């Protein structure tokens, strides 16, 4: 075994996006592509700094190969010990949990989250810091700077490591511990939730369907729900992680998890349905005949936080990404706590949780989580709902309706225009940005604009500023139109249009969501020319 120095040249475009570097598998397979990025991570961390590391991925195509490369490079950069999930598997929330529990310097997560996998799909890599959360911008920017000037990388020529046997091996002076990827995570969940109450709920005949979408949460959900909590076998469906996620799109929303939505609408529907994404950090909550929006789920969890033992002392604050509906803000106001509005991406929540300013965080994109780790956490949200259902003894629909009756309903929808021409998308955003100063004060189709800006965030903890985080047009009745370009897409540009309308009157809580928002959608089109400029007659996906 020796450490090799390999000459390389930079690849363009290795700038990490909303959540790490995401590209087509074929791009990652180019010789040196992954190596350059990993070398840049180690150069950013600094020689000898990174002594203990966690490495795991969602099991998608190229996961195993990438892990072998990363291990050989870690050994070449003086890492002393690496914890790897068996089979190279570890959900994103579990990586965060393991980094924190074992006081590691950081972790490398291999995933493109909800993006499709397989040889024609996407792959991704991101670095998490010692708090267990995604690296902040100053680190991802530094990594990117290194990728632009790299001339060599360092790698051991050791043979591949057996990732399928628990136990310890070595490469050079580095110890590799292959660990059970579920154990530490399950133990943490036990401490947060009332497992006895949930066990009693299942024992009483309560039926659930958890759709793991052939992705990484399968083993976690099986171990926790069917194993520890005694849910009947078969509660978890599509529970074996596959390299191409069974050819599906592992994004838990009503469009991609249509099978679950159909099962929950049927005459013999289970009491509770849930799904999670490729790497296990997203969740969708479904009741009989009702899908809970992620924004509502965050608000409902916040309003009921004290039912779960891990939160019985109350919550200090809530944080939501800017496009997420303002339902949580109303709960925060009622509880007399702060609600922070951050840019899109979980990394912005890290400082707030570290400073104990926010206990619960959420994004409209099916991401919910808390300060127990520094990633969003799909199974955590599902367990929270189970705990809530076990304590309140109401149906999902009853809980949601009760919440709306108390706080009002925020009709909410996201319209995605995927893989549009990037030049047209940028021109649309630029033109709209220029019009913002004149929009405030105008009345658009009966909607009075009270605020129109490009969202900028000042982190209250470290003082850093992030600008151009999405255009928002806020109406005087609280309705909002938000437009931003995706930072995770891998083809052309993806435009996201977010629509929100608040309705206090409970006699008007039964409208169809798209109908309730159609007026705002028209205003959005009129001011942005989104469809006209991108040549699309309708969104690719509506959630
Ligand atoms: C999307 C979601 C965002 C989430 C991210 C990573 O990013 O919108 O909320 O944090 O995936 O899961 P986007 O493609 O919008 O940049
Ligand atoms: Zn994910």
Coordinates of C-alpha atoms and ligand atoms in Angstrom, one line a residue:
X1 CA 0.0 0.0 0.0
X2 CA 1.4 3.4 -1.0
X3 CA 0.0 6.9 -1.3
X4 CA 0.0 8.1 -4.9
X5 CA 0.1 11.7 -6.1
X6 CA -2.0 11.8 -9.3
X7 CA -1.8 14.8 -11.7
X8 CA -5.2 16.3 -12.6
X9 CA -6.8 19.3 -14.2
X10 CA -9.8 21.2 -13.0
X11 CA -13.4 20.4 -14.1
X12 CA -15.6 23.4 -14.6
X13 CA -18.8 23.7 -12.6
X14 CA -18.0 21.9 -9.4
X15 CA -19.8 24.6 -7.3
X16 CA -21.9 23.0 -4.6
X17 CA -25.6 24.0 -4.9
X18 CA -28.5 24.1 -2.4
X19 CA -27.3 20.8 -1.0
X20 CA -23.8 19.8 -2.2
X21 CA -22.5 18.9 -5.6
X22 CA -25.1 17.2 -7.8
X23 CA -24.5 16.0 -11.3
X24 CA -25.4 13.2 -13.6
X25 CA -23.8 9.9 -12.7
X26 CA -22.0 9.9 -16.1
X27 CA -20.4 13.2 -15.1
X28 CA -19.2 11.8 -11.8
X29 CA -17.8 8.8 -13.7
X30 CA -15.3 10.8 -15.6
X31 CA -11.8 9.9 -14.4
X32 CA -10.7 12.4 -11.7
X33 CA -14.1 14.1 -11.3
X34 CA -15.0 12.7 -7.9
X35 CA -11.3 12.7 -6.9
X36 CA -10.9 16.4 -7.6
X37 CA -13.9 17.3 -5.5
X38 CA -12.9 15.1 -2.6
X39 CA -9.3 16.5 -2.8
X40 CA -10.8 20.0 -2.6
X41 CA -12.8 19.0 0.5
X42 CA -9.6 17.8 2.2
X43 CA -7.6 20.9 1.1
X44 CA -10.4 23.0 2.6
X45 CA -10.4 21.2 5.9
X46 CA -6.6 21.5 6.2
X47 CA -3.9 19.0 6.6
X48 CA -4.2 16.8 9.7
X49 CA -7.4 18.5 10.9
X50 CA -9.9 15.9 9.9
X51 CA -9.1 13.0 12.2
X52 CA -12.5 11.2 12.5
X53 CA -14.9 11.1 9.7
X54 CA -18.3 9.5 8.8
X55 CA -19.0 8.3 5.3
X56 CA -22.4 7.0 4.1
X57 CA -24.8 7.3 1.2
X58 CA -28.3 6.5 0.1
X59 CA -27.2 3.4 -1.8
X60 CA -27.8 4.8 -5.3
X61 CA -25.8 3.7 -8.3
X62 CA -22.1 4.7 -7.9
X63 CA -22.4 4.8 -4.1
X64 CA -20.1 1.9 -3.4
X65 CA -17.5 3.0 -6.0
X66 CA -17.5 6.5 -4.6
X67 CA -17.1 5.3 -1.0
X68 CA -14.0 3.2 -2.0
X69 CA -12.4 6.2 -3.6
X70 CA -13.2 8.5 -0.7
X71 CA -11.7 5.9 1.8
X72 CA -8.5 5.6 -0.2
X73 CA -8.3 9.4 -0.4
X74 CA -9.1 9.9 3.3
X75 CA -6.2 7.6 4.2
X76 CA -3.9 9.6 2.0
X77 CA -4.9 12.8 3.8
X78 CA -4.1 11.6 7.3
X79 CA -7.6 10.7 8.5
X80 CA -7.3 8.4 11.5
X81 CA -10.7 6.7 11.6
X82 CA -13.7 6.5 9.4
X83 CA -17.1 5.2 10.4
X84 CA -18.9 3.7 7.3
X85 CA -22.5 2.3 7.2
X86 CA -22.7 -1.4 6.3
X87 CA -23.1 -1.8 2.6
X88 CA -22.1 1.9 2.3
X89 CA -25.6 2.8 3.4
X90 CA -26.5 5.6 5.8
X91 CA -29.4 8.0 5.6
X92 CA -28.6 11.7 5.7
X93 CA -30.2 12.1 9.1
X94 CA -28.3 9.1 10.4
X95 CA -25.0 10.6 9.2
X96 CA -25.8 13.7 11.1
X97 CA -26.7 11.7 14.2
X98 CA -23.5 9.6 14.0
X99 CA -21.2 12.6 13.5
X100 CA -22.7 14.2 16.7
X101 CA -22.8 11.1 18.8
X102 CA -19.2 10.0 18.0
X103 CA -17.8 13.5 18.1
X104 CA -16.5 13.2 14.5
X105 CA -14.8 16.1 12.7
X106 CA -17.3 15.8 9.9
X107 CA -18.9 13.5 7.4
X108 CA -19.3 12.9 3.7
X109 CA -22.8 12.2 2.4
X110 CA -23.3 10.5 -0.9
X111 CA -26.7 11.3 -2.3
X112 CA -28.7 13.3 -4.8
X113 CA -31.6 13.2 -2.3
X114 CA -34.9 13.0 -4.2
X115 CA -33.3 13.1 -7.7
X116 CA -33.7 9.8 -9.6
X117 CA -30.8 7.3 -9.5
X118 CA -29.4 4.6 -11.7
X119 CA -26.8 4.9 -14.4
X120 CA -28.8 7.6 -16.2
X121 CA -29.7 9.3 -13.0
X122 CA -28.0 11.7 -10.6
X123 CA -25.3 11.4 -8.0
X124 CA -24.2 13.8 -5.4
X125 CA -21.7 14.5 -2.6
X126 CA -21.8 16.9 0.2
X127 CA -19.7 17.6 3.3
X128 CA -21.2 18.0 6.8
X129 CA -19.3 19.7 9.6
X130 CA -18.9 18.6 13.2
X131 CA -22.3 19.9 14.3
X132 CA -23.7 17.2 12.0
X133 CA -25.1 19.8 9.5
X134 CA -24.4 20.7 5.9
X135 CA -21.2 22.8 5.5
X136 CA -22.0 26.5 5.6
X137 CA -21.4 28.7 2.5
X138 CA -17.9 29.8 3.5
X139 CA -16.8 26.1 3.4
X140 CA -18.6 25.2 0.2
X141 CA -17.2 28.3 -1.4
X142 CA -13.7 27.4 -0.3
X143 CA -14.1 23.9 -1.7
X144 CA -15.3 25.3 -5.0
X145 CA -12.3 27.7 -5.1
X146 CA -9.9 24.7 -4.7
X147 CA -11.7 22.8 -7.5
X148 CA -10.7 25.6 -9.9
X149 CA -7.0 25.4 -9.4
X150 CA -6.3 21.8 -8.6
X151 CA -3.3 20.1 -10.2
X152 CA -3.0 16.9 -8.3
X153 CA -4.8 14.7 -5.8
X154 CA -3.6 12.1 -3.3
X155 CA -4.9 8.6 -3.0
X156 CA -3.8 5.3 -1.5
X157 CA -3.5 2.4 -4.0
X158 CA -5.0 0.0 -1.4
X159 CA -7.5 -2.7 -2.5
X160 CA -11.2 -2.2 -2.0
X161 CA -12.5 -2.6 1.5
X162 CA -15.3 -5.1 2.3
X163 CA -18.2 -2.8 3.2
X164 CA -20.7 -5.6 3.9
X165 CA -19.1 -7.1 7.1
X166 CA -19.4 -5.2 10.4
X167 CA -16.0 -4.8 11.9
X168 CA -12.7 -3.0 11.5
X169 CA -10.2 -2.9 8.7
X170 CA -7.3 -0.6 7.7
X171 CA -6.1 1.4 4.8
X172 CA -2.6 2.8 5.4
X173 CA -2.7 4.2 9.0
X174 CA -6.4 4.7 8.9
X175 CA -9.0 2.5 10.7
X176 CA -12.2 1.8 8.9
X177 CA -15.1 0.7 11.1
X178 CA -18.1 -0.7 9.2
X179 CA -21.1 0.0 11.6
X180 CA -24.7 -0.9 11.7
X181 CA -26.3 2.2 10.0
X182 CA -29.5 2.1 12.0
X183 CA -28.4 1.5 15.6
X184 CA -27.4 5.0 16.8
X185 CA -30.3 6.6 15.0
X186 CA -32.9 4.3 16.5
X187 CA -31.5 4.9 19.9
X188 CA -31.8 8.7 19.5
X189 CA -35.5 8.3 18.3
X190 CA -36.2 6.2 21.4
X191 CA -35.1 9.1 23.6
X192 CA -37.3 11.7 21.7
X193 CA -40.6 9.9 21.4
X194 CA -43.0 8.0 23.6
X195 CA -42.3 4.6 22.2
X196 CA -44.7 2.9 24.7
X197 CA -47.6 5.0 23.5
X198 CA -46.8 4.3 19.9
X199 CA -46.4 0.6 20.6
X200 CA -49.8 0.6 22.3
X201 CA -51.3 2.4 19.3
X202 CA -50.1 -0.4 16.9
X203 CA -51.2 -3.1 19.4
X204 CA -54.7 -1.6 19.3
X205 CA -55.0 -2.4 15.6
X206 CA -53.9 1.0 14.2
X207 CA -52.8 0.5 10.6
X208 CA -50.0 2.3 8.8
X209 CA -48.4 2.3 5.4
X210 CA -44.8 3.6 5.1
X211 CA -43.6 3.9 1.5
X212 CA -39.8 3.9 1.5
X213 CA -39.8 4.4 -2.2
X214 CA -37.1 1.7 -2.7
X215 CA -34.7 4.1 -1.0
X216 CA -32.6 4.3 2.1
X217 CA -35.3 4.7 4.8
X218 CA -36.4 1.1 4.2
X219 CA -34.0 -0.4 6.7
X220 CA -34.6 2.4 9.2
X221 CA -38.4 2.2 9.0
X222 CA -38.4 -1.5 9.2
X223 CA -36.1 -1.6 12.2
X224 CA -38.0 1.1 14.1
X225 CA -41.6 0.7 13.1
X226 CA -41.9 -3.1 12.5
X227 CA -39.1 -4.0 14.9
X228 CA -39.0 -1.8 18.0
X229 CA -42.6 -0.5 17.8
X230 CA -44.3 -3.7 16.8
X231 CA -46.1 -2.5 13.7
X232 CA -47.2 -5.5 11.6
X233 CA -44.8 -6.9 9.0
X234 CA -45.7 -5.2 5.6
X235 CA -46.3 -1.8 7.2
X236 CA -43.2 -0.7 5.4
X237 CA -43.6 -1.1 1.6
X238 CA -40.9 -0.7 -1.1
X239 CA -38.4 -1.1 1.8
X240 CA -35.4 -2.6 0.1
X241 CA -32.9 0.2 -1.1
X242 CA -32.2 -0.2 -4.8
X243 CA -29.5 1.5 -6.9
X244 CA -32.1 3.0 -9.2
X245 CA -35.0 3.3 -6.6
X246 CA -36.9 0.8 -8.6
X247 CA -36.9 3.2 -11.6
X248 CA -38.9 5.7 -9.6
X249 CA -38.5 9.2 -8.5
X250 CA -37.8 9.0 -4.8
X251 CA -39.5 12.3 -3.8
X252 CA -42.3 12.0 -1.3
X253 CA -44.9 14.2 -2.7
X254 CA -48.4 13.4 -3.9
X255 CA -47.2 13.3 -7.5
X256 CA -44.3 10.9 -7.1
X257 CA -45.8 8.9 -4.3
X258 CA -49.1 8.6 -6.1
X259 CA -49.4 4.9 -5.1
X260 CA -49.5 5.9 -1.5
X261 CA -52.0 8.6 -2.1
X262 CA -54.2 6.1 -3.9
X263 CA -53.9 3.6 -1.1
X264 CA -54.8 6.3 1.4
X265 CA -57.9 7.3 -0.6
X266 CA -59.3 3.7 -1.0
X267 CA -62.1 2.2 1.0
X268 CA -59.8 0.1 3.1
X269 CA -57.3 2.9 3.6
X270 CA -54.9 2.5 6.6
X271 CA -55.2 5.1 9.4
X272 CA -51.9 6.7 8.6
X273 CA -49.6 6.9 5.6
X274 CA -46.1 8.3 5.1
X275 CA -43.3 8.3 2.6
X276 CA -39.7 9.4 2.5
X277 CA -37.1 10.3 -0.1
X278 CA -33.9 8.8 -1.6
X279 CA -31.7 9.7 1.4
X280 CA -34.3 9.6 4.1
X281 CA -34.4 13.3 5.1
X282 CA -37.8 14.2 3.5
X283 CA -41.2 13.1 4.6
X284 CA -44.8 13.2 3.5
X285 CA -47.6 12.8 6.0
X286 CA -50.9 11.4 4.7
X287 CA -54.2 10.7 6.5
X288 CA -57.2 8.9 5.2
X289 CA -58.1 10.9 2.2
X290 CA -55.9 13.9 3.1
X291 CA -52.3 14.7 2.4
X292 CA -50.8 17.2 4.9
X293 CA -48.8 19.9 3.4
X294 CA -45.2 20.1 4.8
X295 CA -45.9 23.7 5.8
X296 CA -49.0 22.6 7.8
X297 CA -47.1 19.6 9.2
X298 CA -44.4 21.9 10.6
X299 CA -47.0 24.2 12.2
X300 CA -49.0 21.3 13.6
X301 CA -45.8 19.7 15.1
X302 CA -44.9 23.1 16.6
X303 CA -48.4 23.6 18.1
X304 CA -48.3 20.1 19.6
X305 CA -44.6 19.8 20.4
X306 CA -45.0 19.0 24.1
X307 CA -46.7 15.7 23.4
X308 CA -43.3 14.2 22.6
X309 CA -41.0 13.5 25.6
X310 CA -38.0 15.1 23.8
X311 CA -39.9 18.4 23.6
X312 CA -41.9 18.4 26.7
X313 CA -40.2 21.5 28.0
X314 CA -41.5 23.4 25.0
X315 CA -39.7 24.9 22.0
X316 CA -37.5 28.0 21.9
X317 CA -38.3 29.0 18.3
X318 CA -39.2 27.8 14.9
X319 CA -37.4 28.4 11.6
X320 CA -38.8 28.0 8.1
X321 CA -37.4 28.6 4.7
X322 CA -38.7 31.7 3.0
X323 CA -40.9 30.0 0.5
X324 CA -42.5 27.8 3.2
X325 CA -46.0 28.9 4.2
X326 CA -46.4 31.3 7.1
X327 CA -48.6 28.7 9.0
X328 CA -45.7 28.2 11.5
X329 CA -45.4 31.9 12.1
X330 CA -49.0 31.9 13.5
X331 CA -48.1 29.1 15.9
X332 CA -44.9 30.9 17.0
X333 CA -46.9 34.1 17.6
X334 CA -49.4 32.1 19.7
X335 CA -46.6 30.5 21.7
X336 CA -44.8 33.8 22.1
X337 CA -41.6 32.5 20.5
X338 CA -39.6 33.6 17.5
X339 CA -40.1 32.4 13.9
X340 CA -37.1 32.8 11.7
X341 CA -37.3 33.1 7.9
X342 CA -34.2 31.7 6.2
X343 CA -33.1 31.1 2.6
X344 CA -33.9 27.7 1.0
X345 CA -31.6 24.9 2.1
X346 CA -31.2 23.2 5.5
X347 CA -27.7 24.6 6.0
X348 CA -29.2 27.9 7.0
X349 CA -30.9 26.4 10.1
X350 CA -27.7 25.1 11.6
X351 CA -26.6 28.3 13.3
X352 CA -30.1 28.9 14.7
X353 CA -30.2 25.4 16.2
X354 CA -26.6 25.6 17.5
X355 CA -27.5 28.8 19.3
X356 CA -30.7 27.3 20.6
X357 CA -32.8 29.9 18.9
X358 CA -34.8 27.4 16.9
X359 CA -36.0 23.9 18.1
X360 CA -38.0 23.0 15.0
X361 CA -37.3 23.7 11.4
X362 CA -39.1 23.1 8.2
X363 CA -39.2 23.6 4.5
X364 CA -42.2 23.4 2.1
X365 CA -40.2 20.8 0.1
X366 CA -41.2 18.0 2.5
X367 CA -38.4 18.7 4.9
X368 CA -39.1 18.8 8.7
X369 CA -36.7 18.4 11.6
X370 CA -35.5 19.5 14.9
X371 CA -32.4 20.3 16.9
X372 CA -31.8 16.6 17.7
X373 CA -29.5 16.6 14.6
X374 CA -28.6 19.1 12.0
X375 CA -30.4 17.7 9.0
X376 CA -34.0 17.4 8.2
X377 CA -35.3 14.0 9.2
X378 CA -38.0 12.0 7.4
X379 CA -38.6 9.2 9.9
X380 CA -38.4 11.7 12.8
X381 CA -41.4 13.6 11.4
X382 CA -43.3 10.3 10.9
X383 CA -42.5 9.3 14.5
X384 CA -43.6 12.7 15.7
X385 CA -47.0 12.2 14.0
X386 CA -47.3 8.7 15.4
X387 CA -46.6 10.1 18.9
X388 CA -49.2 12.8 18.3
X389 CA -51.9 10.4 17.0
X390 CA -51.2 8.0 19.9
X391 CA -51.7 10.8 22.5
X392 CA -54.5 12.8 20.9
X393 CA -56.4 9.7 19.7
X394 CA -57.8 11.7 16.8
X395 CA -57.5 11.0 13.0
X396 CA -55.0 12.9 10.9
X397 CA -57.8 14.8 9.3
X398 CA -59.3 15.8 12.6
X399 CA -55.9 17.1 13.8
X400 CA -55.4 19.1 10.6
X401 CA -59.0 20.6 10.7
X402 CA -58.7 21.4 14.3
X403 CA -55.5 23.2 13.6
X404 CA -57.0 25.2 10.7
X405 CA -60.0 26.1 12.9
X406 CA -57.7 27.6 15.5
X407 CA -55.0 29.2 13.4
X408 CA -56.7 29.6 9.9
X409 CA -55.7 27.7 6.8
X410 CA -52.8 28.7 4.6
X411 CA -53.7 27.3 1.1
X412 CA -50.3 26.5 -0.4
X413 CA -48.9 25.1 -3.6
X414 CA -45.6 24.9 -5.5
X415 CA -45.5 24.9 -9.3
X416 CA -42.3 23.6 -10.8
X417 CA -41.2 24.3 -14.3
X418 CA -38.4 21.8 -14.8
X419 CA -35.5 21.7 -17.3
X420 CA -36.4 25.0 -18.9
X421 CA -34.0 27.0 -21.0
X422 CA -31.6 28.5 -18.5
X423 CA -31.1 31.7 -20.4
X424 CA -34.9 32.3 -20.6
X425 CA -35.3 31.5 -16.9
X426 CA -32.5 33.9 -15.9
X427 CA -33.9 36.6 -18.2
X428 CA -37.3 36.2 -16.6
X429 CA -35.9 36.5 -13.1
X430 CA -33.7 39.5 -14.1
X431 CA -36.7 41.3 -15.6
X432 CA -38.9 40.7 -12.6
X433 CA -36.1 41.8 -10.2
X434 CA -35.9 45.1 -12.1
X435 CA -39.6 45.7 -11.7
X436 CA -39.7 45.0 -7.9
X437 CA -39.3 48.6 -6.8
X438 CA -42.3 49.7 -8.8
X439 CA -44.5 46.8 -7.7
X440 CA -44.9 47.7 -4.0
X441 CA -48.1 49.7 -3.5
X442 CA -49.7 48.6 -6.8
X443 CA -52.9 46.6 -7.0
X444 CA -52.6 43.6 -9.3
X445 CA -55.9 42.0 -10.2
X446 CA -57.4 43.0 -7.0
X447 CA -54.4 42.1 -4.9
X448 CA -52.7 45.0 -3.1
X449 CA -48.9 44.5 -3.1
X450 CA -47.5 45.5 0.3
X451 CA -43.9 44.3 -0.3
X452 CA -41.9 43.1 -3.3
X453 CA -38.2 42.2 -2.9
X454 CA -35.4 39.8 -3.6
X455 CA -35.0 38.0 -0.3
X456 CA -31.8 38.6 1.6
X457 CA -30.9 36.9 4.8
X458 CA -28.8 38.2 7.6
X459 CA -27.8 35.3 9.9
X460 CA -28.4 36.6 13.4
X461 CA -25.7 34.3 14.8
X462 CA -22.6 34.8 12.6
X463 CA -23.7 38.0 10.9
X464 CA -23.2 36.6 7.4
X465 CA -25.5 37.8 4.6
X466 CA -27.0 35.8 1.7
X467 CA -28.6 37.8 -1.1
X468 CA -30.7 37.0 -4.1
X469 CA -32.5 34.1 -2.4
X470 CA -35.8 34.4 -4.2
X471 CA -38.3 37.0 -5.3
X472 CA -41.3 37.5 -3.1
X473 CA -44.4 39.5 -3.7
X474 CA -46.4 39.9 -0.6
X475 CA -50.0 41.1 -0.6
X476 CA -51.6 43.1 2.2
X477 CA -53.9 40.1 3.1
X478 CA -50.8 37.9 3.7
X479 CA -51.0 36.1 0.3
X480 CA -47.6 35.6 -1.3
X481 CA -46.1 34.8 -4.6
X482 CA -42.5 33.6 -4.5
X483 CA -40.3 32.8 -7.5
X484 CA -36.8 31.3 -7.4
X485 CA -34.5 29.1 -9.4
X486 CA -33.7 25.7 -8.1
X487 CA -30.2 25.0 -6.8
X488 CA -30.4 21.2 -7.1
X489 CA -31.6 20.6 -10.6
X490 CA -29.1 19.0 -13.0
X491 CA -30.7 19.9 -16.4
X492 CA -31.2 23.4 -17.7
X493 CA -33.0 25.5 -15.1
X494 CA -35.9 24.7 -12.8
X495 CA -38.2 27.6 -11.9
X496 CA -40.2 27.2 -8.7
X497 CA -43.3 29.3 -8.3
X498 CA -44.7 29.2 -4.7
X499 CA -48.3 30.4 -4.0
X500 CA -49.8 31.0 -0.7
X501 CA -53.2 32.4 0.4
X502 CA -54.4 32.7 4.0
X503 CA -58.0 32.0 4.9
X504 CA -59.1 32.6 8.5
X505 CA -62.8 31.7 8.0
X506 CA -63.3 28.0 8.7
X507 CA -66.4 27.9 6.5
X508 CA -64.0 28.4 3.6
X509 CA -61.5 25.7 4.5
X510 CA -62.8 23.2 2.0
X511 CA -61.8 24.8 -1.2
X512 CA -59.7 22.9 -3.8
X513 CA -56.2 24.2 -3.3
X514 CA -55.5 25.0 -6.9
X515 CA -58.8 26.7 -7.3
X516 CA -58.1 28.7 -4.1
X517 CA -54.8 29.8 -5.6
X518 CA -55.8 30.3 -9.3
X519 CA -56.1 34.1 -8.9
X520 CA -52.6 34.4 -7.5
X521 CA -51.2 32.1 -10.2
X522 CA -52.6 34.4 -12.8
X523 CA -51.1 37.4 -11.1
X524 CA -47.7 35.6 -11.0
X525 CA -47.9 34.9 -14.7
X526 CA -48.9 38.5 -15.5
X527 CA -46.0 40.0 -13.5
X528 CA -43.3 37.5 -14.5
X529 CA -44.2 36.2 -17.9
X530 CA -43.0 32.8 -16.7
X531 CA -44.9 30.7 -19.2
X532 CA -44.5 33.1 -22.0
X533 CA -40.8 33.4 -21.6
X534 CA -40.1 29.7 -21.0
X535 CA -42.5 28.6 -23.7
X536 CA -44.3 26.3 -21.3
X537 CA -48.1 26.1 -21.1
X538 CA -48.2 24.5 -17.7
X539 CA -45.9 23.5 -14.8
X540 CA -44.1 20.1 -14.9
X541 CA -45.0 19.2 -11.4
X542 CA -47.6 20.7 -9.0
X543 CA -47.4 19.9 -5.4
Ligands
LIG1 C1 -34.7 21.7 -3.0 C2 -35.8 22.2 -2.1 C3 -35.1 22.8 -0.8 C4 -34.3 21.7 -0.2 C5 -33.3 21.1 -1.2 C6 -32.5 19.9 -0.7 O1 -33.8 22.8 -3.4 O2 -36.5 23.3 -2.7 O3 -36.1 23.2 0.1 O4 -33.5 22.2 0.9 O5 -34.0 20.7 -2.4 O6 -33.3 18.9 -0.3 P1 -33.9 23.6 -4.7 O7 -33.9 22.7 -5.9 O8 -35.3 24.4 -4.6 O9 -32.8 24.6 -4.7
LIG2 ZN1 -33.2 14.1 0.7

